[in-house]
Amino acid sequence: MLNYTNVITEEKSFSGLQMKEIRPVMKLIIRGKKREFLSAVGKSLNLLLPNEANTSSRSENLTAIWLSPDEWMIYSNVTIDSKNNDYETENLLNKSISKKNLGAVTDVTDQFVMINMKGDKIFDLFETGSPFNFNDFRNKKGSVTQTILAKIDVIIHNQNQNEVNLFVRRSFSQHLFSWMNDSASRL
Amino acid sequence: MKNKYSLFSLVKNAFSYHENWEKAWKDPEPKKEYDAIIIGGGGHGLATAYYLAKKHNMKNIAVVEKGWIGGGNTGRNTTIIRSNYLWDASAGLYDHALKIWEGLSQELNYNVMFSQRGVMNLAHNLQDVRDLKRRTHANRLNGIDAVYLNTQEVKKFCPIINTSPDIRYPVLGGTLQKRAGTARHDAVAWGYARGADEMGVDIIQNCEVKGIKRNGDTVEGIETTRGFIKTKKIGVVAAGHSSLIANMAGLRLPLESKPLQALVSEPVKPIIDTVVMSNAVHAYVSQSDKGELVIGAGTDDYVSYSQKGSHDIVEGTLNAILELYPIFSRMRMLRQWGGIVDICPDASPIISKTSIKGLYFNCGWGTGGFKATPGSGDLFAHTIANDEPHKLNAAFNINRFVSGDLVDEHGAAAVAH
Amino acid sequence: MFIINCPYCGEREQSEFKAGGEAHIIRPKQPTELSDDQWAEYLFMRKNIKGIQFERWVHTHGCRKWFNVVRDTSNDDIKAIYKMGEKPPII
Amino acid sequence: MVKNLRVKTSKFIDETYKISFKFNGTTYYGYKGDTLASALLANDIHLVGRSFKYHRPRGIMTAGSEEPNAIVQLHNNTSRTEPNVRATEVEIYEGLEASSQNCWPSVNFDIGGINNFLSPVLPAGFYYKTFMWPASFWEKYEYFIRKSAGLGKSPTKPDPDIYEHKYIHCDVLVVGAGISGIMAAKTAAKNGFKTLLVDEKSYLGGSTIYQNSELFKINNQVSSSWLEKEINEIKKFANLEIRTRTSVAAFHGYNFLLARENLTDHLPLDQRNNKTRQRLLKIRAKKVITATGSLERPLIFDNNDRPGILLSSAIEKYANFFGVACGQKNILFTNNDSAYETAISLFQKGIHIEAIIDNREDIDSKLIKETEKNNIKIYKGYTIINTTGYKRINKIIIMQLSKDGQKVVGSKKSITCDCLGVAGGWTPAVHLFTQSGGKLKFRDEDQVFIPNKYPSDQISIGSCNGDFTLNEILSSIPEILKDFLNIKKTDYDNLEVQSSFNKSKRNIWLLPSDKIIGKTKPFVDYQNDATAKDIKLALREGFRSIEHVKRYTTTGMGTDQGKLGNMHALGIISETAGSKMGELGTTTFRPPYTPLTFGTIVGRNVGEYFDIFRRTPIHDWHIKNNAEFENVGQWKRAWYYPKNGENMHEAVQRESKAARDSAGILDASTLGKIDIQGTDASEFLNRVYTNAWSKLSIGKCRYGLMLNEDGMVYDDGVTTRLDENHYIMTTTTGGAATVLGKLEDYLQTEWPELDVYLTSVTDHYATISVCGPNSKKIVSTVIPDLDFSDESFPHMSFKNAKIDKIKCRVMRISFTGEHSYEINVQANYGKSVWEKCIEVGKEFNITPYGTETMHLLRAEKGFIIVGQDTDATMTPIDLQMDWIVSKKKYDFIGKRSLYRSDTIKEDRKQLVGLLTENPDEVLEEGAQIVADVKKTPVEMLGHVTSSYYSPNLKKSIALGVIRGGKNMLGQKLIIPMENKQINVTVADPVFLDKENKRLNA
């Protein structure tokens, strides 16, 4: 049996801030421009893709976040079985999107590490390393942004008051997590 | 004949409370016509005029400057002078300049404070090492003094560099050119101006060029804010503004003008006695005679004539400085400024005739022009006077962008500044 | 440091973008038909304008989309922003 | 014995909290609330430092950040030392140690003082005129010049402190918390704007807060009491953030401002550990209100620089705020009313005033009357022509001014004193405004520059906008704010103001003297010792522009950036050159406003956070197995795995041999991977690669070469066709990001019609490459249910597979020339698969190898590495890879450039192999290659790009590029090293297995 080795093993907790990796979470990047693409995704997953910039949508099992006019990330709301990486959602989309040449579906489950952050210091932490203006973002449930944190590309998804999911590419994740811990230690 | 500068003249003038010093250069009205006009009163332009008068006996010439002489990149750069370039053409060009630097103060009777304190280029990864060794071998065979140093030798020559193997990009080695160093930027412009003025060159400040008058493909003169001036030869040395002048003559150049920033610290007692440049950990530093750390790095990636650059560049530069010199963390930035540098796709200059008769361009020096000032002026003067390039600047013609015969200096590791 | 209004993501700091040089230089459809001079024009020659310049930027650290910017290069004021393929505004 | 000049207690000083500190080794006492300057003055110490050029004794001149003279070294020779610190800005703390700078052996006796007597031969720019003989001597002169120059000493130990950044986005930023700033901040906050108020001082209220005179009232309260109430109110707003000890350093375009927030410098050293010392605030404000106040001007006369000479306003602040008398026999010298405010304050505090020298003739304002009531002697229409006292002023000499103010008349009179206050009028602090790109206009009536055109959504208010008197300020601000914030009313719409200030002023930039100027030393720039005569000399020598004069005389180039003297310099230039002040323009104020610590600018991006550190999924295994690492871009890649004390060479020899003899394994996870999908994917690849892709059948791999439009090799890698419209492209490690960017660029801007989507999956996969004769045995055991027969799984093909339930992709491709497989599995399983391979491979002595061995193996096979064997000047043809350049394809990126007059030349540098005459001699990478060493200058034909000792061929091999190399096979050439010449023969770059037997074995 293959062992599952994720990057961020420890859970960190500071006054007003907790951080941990949630895993395994299925993540897909889907790309498409045509209207048929949107409806096909909607039908096969019964999930309406957000077409407004910097927003997200959610079904019982899946969350879709806007990344660009023709790009979304879909991730599973709950963790999945680490013994198997054959995802039903991916197969569904392959049938309804790829096979029909409506767009592209790419598995990025391990491309991104998803760090869940909780607490009222989240945005104080971000402000020590991100040029993004979080003034409105922080009060808008479901808002999404792609920006820079400590010179590293991140995707931040606002879950609700004082909780966000942060996505970072795997090879950067240890460096970023270490940086976040350092900064959090002085908040 | 101007009275000679010397310790003696200083003492002599002290008795008259320095009230009898004469003008370093006149402030003449433009004549109706000149045999040649240099557009741009920076170091390169003034040097060009100086050598036209001195070596090619063209005395009826003028330098027109839209602001004040030496007010552009000459007075804004970090004054690094070296000639350890990779390609033969570049090595030839820059070492020609370096040789003139070595006797320039005496030639001009103006102390340009050329300080041969050496320039080190550091290697931080294996490809750096290969590239720097390649360059050192080339330099040696081109008769340019350059040696490759291992990490210990780097540390020995400049003890304050952090050569610990534990830093993010450890210093793996470096090159040293001992004849290289720095000079006093203002003095170069002022010294050439004084010298040119003495030979009868008109230095006309606050005179902006508004147009280039041509008859077919031959130049006839320039329209300026101080009227039309007739001439048969125009040498353009306008650095960041070269494309504007070219446009007046209906030419396009392979140039982009970008912001380049530099900064100095507050003055402190001597702490670093050489010039250190690093490509991978991108910054370079030296210490002025006044005691300020003089620091610079790369350009922004967009075209701008605002003489302002983005803070990210400054932050990144100091970031690199502190990585290599942690002891400077508590030093303070005193001044920061920006210049406009005209960059060629191959990071090499253009010293060339053009398709228009009597119109010559000297531009594209990017971030590295200051070091070439005397050589550039000399070779450009030759090109203008003889209407053909000197063999040392033949490779730097505009046509290379058509043929593809580029002198690609950023393909080679040498930081092009 | 500019603030650039990405036509897709909205106002962001310059740090999130990269500049892509002069806009509306269309890659020749038939390069092989061009003379060396014509090809050099496309490859290297630039207007390098002081004043109103039309240029390309990409939101590298955001949506990764390219778009056009109209900027006064003499003071860096951004006058307009429009998507790729859209008609340049009259300024 | 030390006098105590502490007078009537001040509420800003906590006299119950005594603090001891050292200055030049002696211990003194001060109180909480003191600055180093106020504490020194309380101990009757004025002499603090020596000037830059003449080493003249200098004292405390101001009470703020504009201080030119009183700059000291803190905690000399410790890791927290700091040079050039202004005594007027340092808040004292227990254990503070400060020492004078730029003097030896001591500030009291400074050898350098001799320069003062040499000064006649050291006029402005003297160094341009001498030190030129003999030519070779400059370095020696320079050594001494450098020694005597500089001020403090650089730290020599690493900095123990932590610095941080903070981004702040607000609606309104108010810079300066004087009376104007407080009014602005309250108004903005009250109207719902998210407001940030910053001030460089540790307290709010600026200079009004210690203004206790009954002569200045607002709504019938003394101005300071009125302001106190306002301050208490603004602290209540939730949407108003107040940051003190926060100095705005730079005001950039788009209302981007940088500010330094000082958090620990006022604390005893032992309380600073693990705290953030300073924070760089990166502020984006929709609107900026600048309320930075104004700076008092000195007066320019002979010997106006002696210790004991201060700005009149500074003397007032030391008395009112710090409760300190700067002297016991004080004289004030003024050209306007503000000196009388000082006089009255001093009088109230019982500090003796000897006299007031006023260059104005007939004057009488309420203030002056009030002063005369206290029978203080006023010399009207007089000027100071000289002062005496080497280390502390002890006498002034005055004379009457002529009506036109051009010369002095009458007889000299001298008055003894121990302190002189100068009041030359006020200069609005427009530095930030001009930094932001604002243009100034000159106001003739009182000779000041004030803001004219605003380049962004900002406004200047109060005295930095030229409104100096209380009535002007209070009457102008409400209107300005209403307009700027677009609101109906403010709390200040009808304030009742009572102010006794009379604006009359007699501005004389350079006061006349009885001596010719050559014999005087009227300092304009105190720190750099630039005098009025230096300025006149510069003009005499033909320097016209203000920038020229500034640079020639170094006026305004000190650490105070000429905050005191720049205006006088301008004035003297315009008077001498006969030009109008407004037309001269100012010198540009460059950021930062006050010097900014490097560490603060850099923040946390030091040490391990200097740059990003990327790890592969197998990184930990490499560490456990003692790998040495190589930096490749931001990645750490295993370089080689030394075993029991091997050096790199030995390790690499062992690894290389094992890989060819049996089996080797490489972590290739860092290679860029781009997922390409869409109906036009094949066409897209046709356009970006030099070779053709349409006919590549599904399940097959192909090597591709990518060019720049200029025809030069840009990147390479293997791309696999996974499906009809689905490819996976691999790029070089360093090229991954730029290649994706470049492809997106073409896709979005040149070929938007193509139906293609690009997605990076570099981090999604771990890539494990197993090579060698036994690779098949190993991989087929790790992946049992896959047909590895050459028929179904030949070289350059791909298969989907599963390990347990985990999907993965297996490519049979090779960068070593050996039979080899590349397993791409989801990153989180990568380490496990790697370990499986190692385990299964044990019986075949499977050997992990790093990048160095990889480079050696590929070199044996003549495979290039982009960036090592190419340098942005090599075309595919130069690389002798003509076979990969499609002749049939109509176009691809860079194709046209391959047919330019130079790129088609036969004698370009071309890639060849090199064999040394002595097979054990390994060439140095980068070494140059020549045919004839006697020729001068030596003609370099090319250089060595890659070089190794091949354990498999048992000889040294190298790749190089040589002009015309492809027609030189077998030719003998020379590698000239410093100490020897190495003979080489040009060879085929493929040294091993040209027939590719091993690949298919």
PDB file of C-alpha atoms in Angstrom, chain B residues 6-121:
ATOM      1  CA  SER B   6      46.572  72.973  -8.940  1.00  0.00           C
ATOM      2  CA  LEU B   7      47.311  73.152  -5.246  1.00  0.00           C
ATOM      3  CA  PHE B   8      49.390  76.200  -6.115  1.00  0.00           C
ATOM      4  CA  SER B   9      46.498  77.965  -7.815  1.00  0.00           C
ATOM      5  CA  LEU B  10      44.324  77.188  -4.803  1.00  0.00           C
ATOM      6  CA  VAL B  11      46.830  78.794  -2.446  1.00  0.00           C
ATOM      7  CA  LYS B  12      47.325  81.731  -4.781  1.00  0.00           C
ATOM      8  CA  ASN B  13      43.592  82.328  -4.995  1.00  0.00           C
ATOM      9  CA  ALA B  14      43.208  81.950  -1.255  1.00  0.00           C
ATOM     10  CA  PHE B  15      44.992  85.281  -0.896  1.00  0.00           C
ATOM     11  CA  SER B  16      42.361  86.958  -3.030  1.00  0.00           C
ATOM     12  CA  TYR B  17      39.650  85.091  -1.131  1.00  0.00           C
ATOM     13  CA  HIS B  18      38.904  83.059  -4.284  1.00  0.00           C
ATOM     14  CA  GLU B  19      37.332  86.037  -5.967  1.00  0.00           C
ATOM     15  CA  ASN B  20      39.422  85.724  -9.130  1.00  0.00           C
ATOM     16  CA  TRP B  21      38.523  82.242 -10.313  1.00  0.00           C
ATOM     17  CA  GLU B  22      37.275  82.440 -13.863  1.00  0.00           C
ATOM     18  CA  LYS B  23      34.286  80.619 -15.327  1.00  0.00           C
ATOM     19  CA  ALA B  24      34.766  76.893 -15.908  1.00  0.00           C
ATOM     20  CA  TRP B  25      32.783  77.346 -19.122  1.00  0.00           C
ATOM     21  CA  LYS B  26      31.050  80.231 -20.842  1.00  0.00           C
ATOM     22  CA  ASP B  27      27.328  80.596 -21.312  1.00  0.00           C
ATOM     23  CA  PRO B  28      27.169  81.602 -24.992  1.00  0.00           C
ATOM     24  CA  GLU B  29      24.227  82.414 -27.242  1.00  0.00           C
ATOM     25  CA  PRO B  30      23.830  79.867 -30.070  1.00  0.00           C
ATOM     26  CA  LYS B  31      25.471  80.878 -33.359  1.00  0.00           C
ATOM     27  CA  LYS B  32      23.603  80.697 -36.670  1.00  0.00           C
ATOM     28  CA  GLU B  33      25.604  77.712 -37.825  1.00  0.00           C
ATOM     29  CA  TYR B  34      28.014  75.067 -36.582  1.00  0.00           C
ATOM     30  CA  ASP B  35      30.103  72.425 -38.329  1.00  0.00           C
ATOM     31  CA  ALA B  36      28.610  69.886 -35.961  1.00  0.00           C
ATOM     32  CA  ILE B  37      26.087  69.881 -33.159  1.00  0.00           C
ATOM     33  CA  ILE B  38      25.946  67.400 -30.321  1.00  0.00           C
ATOM     34  CA  ILE B  39      22.483  66.962 -28.850  1.00  0.00           C
ATOM     35  CA  GLY B  40      22.742  66.128 -25.181  1.00  0.00           C
ATOM     36  CA  GLY B  41      25.065  67.672 -22.585  1.00  0.00           C
ATOM     37  CA  GLY B  42      25.753  64.591 -20.531  1.00  0.00           C
ATOM     38  CA  GLY B  43      29.173  63.043 -20.089  1.00  0.00           C
ATOM     39  CA  HIS B  44      29.032  61.224 -23.434  1.00  0.00           C
ATOM     40  CA  GLY B  45      27.933  64.309 -25.354  1.00  0.00           C
ATOM     41  CA  LEU B  46      30.492  66.616 -23.764  1.00  0.00           C
ATOM     42  CA  ALA B  47      33.237  64.020 -24.276  1.00  0.00           C
ATOM     43  CA  THR B  48      32.222  63.709 -27.921  1.00  0.00           C
ATOM     44  CA  ALA B  49      32.529  67.463 -28.377  1.00  0.00           C
ATOM     45  CA  TYR B  50      35.839  67.475 -26.514  1.00  0.00           C
ATOM     46  CA  TYR B  51      37.388  64.842 -28.799  1.00  0.00           C
ATOM     47  CA  LEU B  52      35.909  66.344 -31.954  1.00  0.00           C
ATOM     48  CA  ALA B  53      37.721  69.554 -31.094  1.00  0.00           C
ATOM     49  CA  LYS B  54      40.858  67.926 -29.759  1.00  0.00           C
ATOM     50  CA  LYS B  55      41.506  65.042 -32.146  1.00  0.00           C
ATOM     51  CA  HIS B  56      39.582  66.034 -35.255  1.00  0.00           C
ATOM     52  CA  ASN B  57      40.182  69.747 -35.130  1.00  0.00           C
ATOM     53  CA  MET B  58      36.489  70.622 -35.342  1.00  0.00           C
ATOM     54  CA  LYS B  59      36.280  73.784 -33.244  1.00  0.00           C
ATOM     55  CA  ASN B  60      33.114  75.336 -34.589  1.00  0.00           C
ATOM     56  CA  ILE B  61      30.810  72.982 -32.783  1.00  0.00           C
ATOM     57  CA  ALA B  62      28.166  73.171 -30.097  1.00  0.00           C
ATOM     58  CA  VAL B  63      26.647  70.976 -27.426  1.00  0.00           C
ATOM     59  CA  VAL B  64      22.975  71.721 -26.872  1.00  0.00           C
ATOM     60  CA  GLU B  65      21.395  70.605 -23.607  1.00  0.00           C
ATOM     61  CA  LYS B  66      17.727  70.980 -22.737  1.00  0.00           C
ATOM     62  CA  GLY B  67      18.458  71.276 -19.008  1.00  0.00           C
ATOM     63  CA  TRP B  68      21.837  71.652 -17.335  1.00  0.00           C
ATOM     64  CA  ILE B  69      24.944  69.690 -18.249  1.00  0.00           C
ATOM     65  CA  GLY B  70      25.457  66.407 -16.458  1.00  0.00           C
ATOM     66  CA  GLY B  71      21.897  66.559 -15.157  1.00  0.00           C
ATOM     67  CA  GLY B  72      20.727  63.278 -16.640  1.00  0.00           C
ATOM     68  CA  ASN B  73      22.147  59.824 -16.077  1.00  0.00           C
ATOM     69  CA  THR B  74      25.670  61.218 -15.712  1.00  0.00           C
ATOM     70  CA  GLY B  75      24.673  62.778 -12.403  1.00  0.00           C
ATOM     71  CA  ARG B  76      22.405  59.934 -11.346  1.00  0.00           C
ATOM     72  CA  ASN B  77      24.390  56.756 -11.844  1.00  0.00           C
ATOM     73  CA  THR B  78      26.392  54.695  -9.361  1.00  0.00           C
ATOM     74  CA  THR B  79      29.707  55.475 -11.135  1.00  0.00           C
ATOM     75  CA  ILE B  80      30.970  51.924 -11.564  1.00  0.00           C
ATOM     76  CA  ILE B  81      33.795  51.634 -14.093  1.00  0.00           C
ATOM     77  CA  ARG B  82      35.003  48.276 -15.408  1.00  0.00           C
ATOM     78  CA  SER B  83      35.862  46.592 -18.687  1.00  0.00           C
ATOM     79  CA  ASN B  84      35.574  42.875 -17.881  1.00  0.00           C
ATOM     80  CA  TYR B  85      32.986  42.198 -20.575  1.00  0.00           C
ATOM     81  CA  LEU B  86      32.548  38.856 -22.287  1.00  0.00           C
ATOM     82  CA  TRP B  87      32.437  39.524 -26.006  1.00  0.00           C
ATOM     83  CA  ASP B  88      35.465  40.832 -27.885  1.00  0.00           C
ATOM     84  CA  ALA B  89      33.556  43.824 -29.205  1.00  0.00           C
ATOM     85  CA  SER B  90      32.417  44.887 -25.734  1.00  0.00           C
ATOM     86  CA  ALA B  91      35.775  44.209 -24.153  1.00  0.00           C
ATOM     87  CA  GLY B  92      37.436  46.331 -26.818  1.00  0.00           C
ATOM     88  CA  LEU B  93      35.007  49.179 -26.334  1.00  0.00           C
ATOM     89  CA  TYR B  94      35.033  49.291 -22.541  1.00  0.00           C
ATOM     90  CA  ASP B  95      38.751  48.712 -22.126  1.00  0.00           C
ATOM     91  CA  HIS B  96      39.442  51.534 -24.563  1.00  0.00           C
ATOM     92  CA  ALA B  97      37.399  53.692 -22.189  1.00  0.00           C
ATOM     93  CA  LEU B  98      39.169  52.334 -19.112  1.00  0.00           C
ATOM     94  CA  LYS B  99      42.569  53.211 -20.578  1.00  0.00           C
ATOM     95  CA  ILE B 100      41.437  56.812 -21.100  1.00  0.00           C
ATOM     96  CA  TRP B 101      40.013  56.941 -17.550  1.00  0.00           C
ATOM     97  CA  GLU B 102      43.463  56.101 -16.235  1.00  0.00           C
ATOM     98  CA  GLY B 103      44.870  59.414 -17.424  1.00  0.00           C
ATOM     99  CA  LEU B 104      41.725  61.513 -17.570  1.00  0.00           C
ATOM    100  CA  SER B 105      42.245  63.774 -14.535  1.00  0.00           C
ATOM    101  CA  GLN B 106      45.606  64.881 -15.890  1.00  0.00           C
ATOM    102  CA  GLU B 107      44.368  65.230 -19.458  1.00  0.00           C
ATOM    103  CA  LEU B 108      41.449  67.413 -18.379  1.00  0.00           C
ATOM    104  CA  ASN B 109      43.318  69.117 -15.524  1.00  0.00           C
ATOM    105  CA  TYR B 110      40.201  68.295 -13.535  1.00  0.00           C
ATOM    106  CA  ASN B 111      40.187  65.667 -10.814  1.00  0.00           C
ATOM    107  CA  VAL B 112      37.552  63.123 -11.810  1.00  0.00           C
ATOM    108  CA  MET B 113      38.661  61.024  -8.829  1.00  0.00           C
ATOM    109  CA  PHE B 114      39.017  57.808 -10.791  1.00  0.00           C
ATOM    110  CA  SER B 115      39.562  55.332  -7.995  1.00  0.00           C
ATOM    111  CA  GLN B 116      40.872  51.937  -9.116  1.00  0.00           C
ATOM    112  CA  ARG B 117      39.611  50.105  -6.069  1.00  0.00           C
ATOM    113  CA  GLY B 118      38.623  47.017  -8.064  1.00  0.00           C
ATOM    114  CA  VAL B 119      35.257  45.560  -9.021  1.00  0.00           C
ATOM    115  CA  MET B 120      34.136  42.118  -7.890  1.00  0.00           C
ATOM    116  CA  ASN B 121      31.345  40.124  -9.529  1.00  0.00           C
TER     117      ASN B 121
END
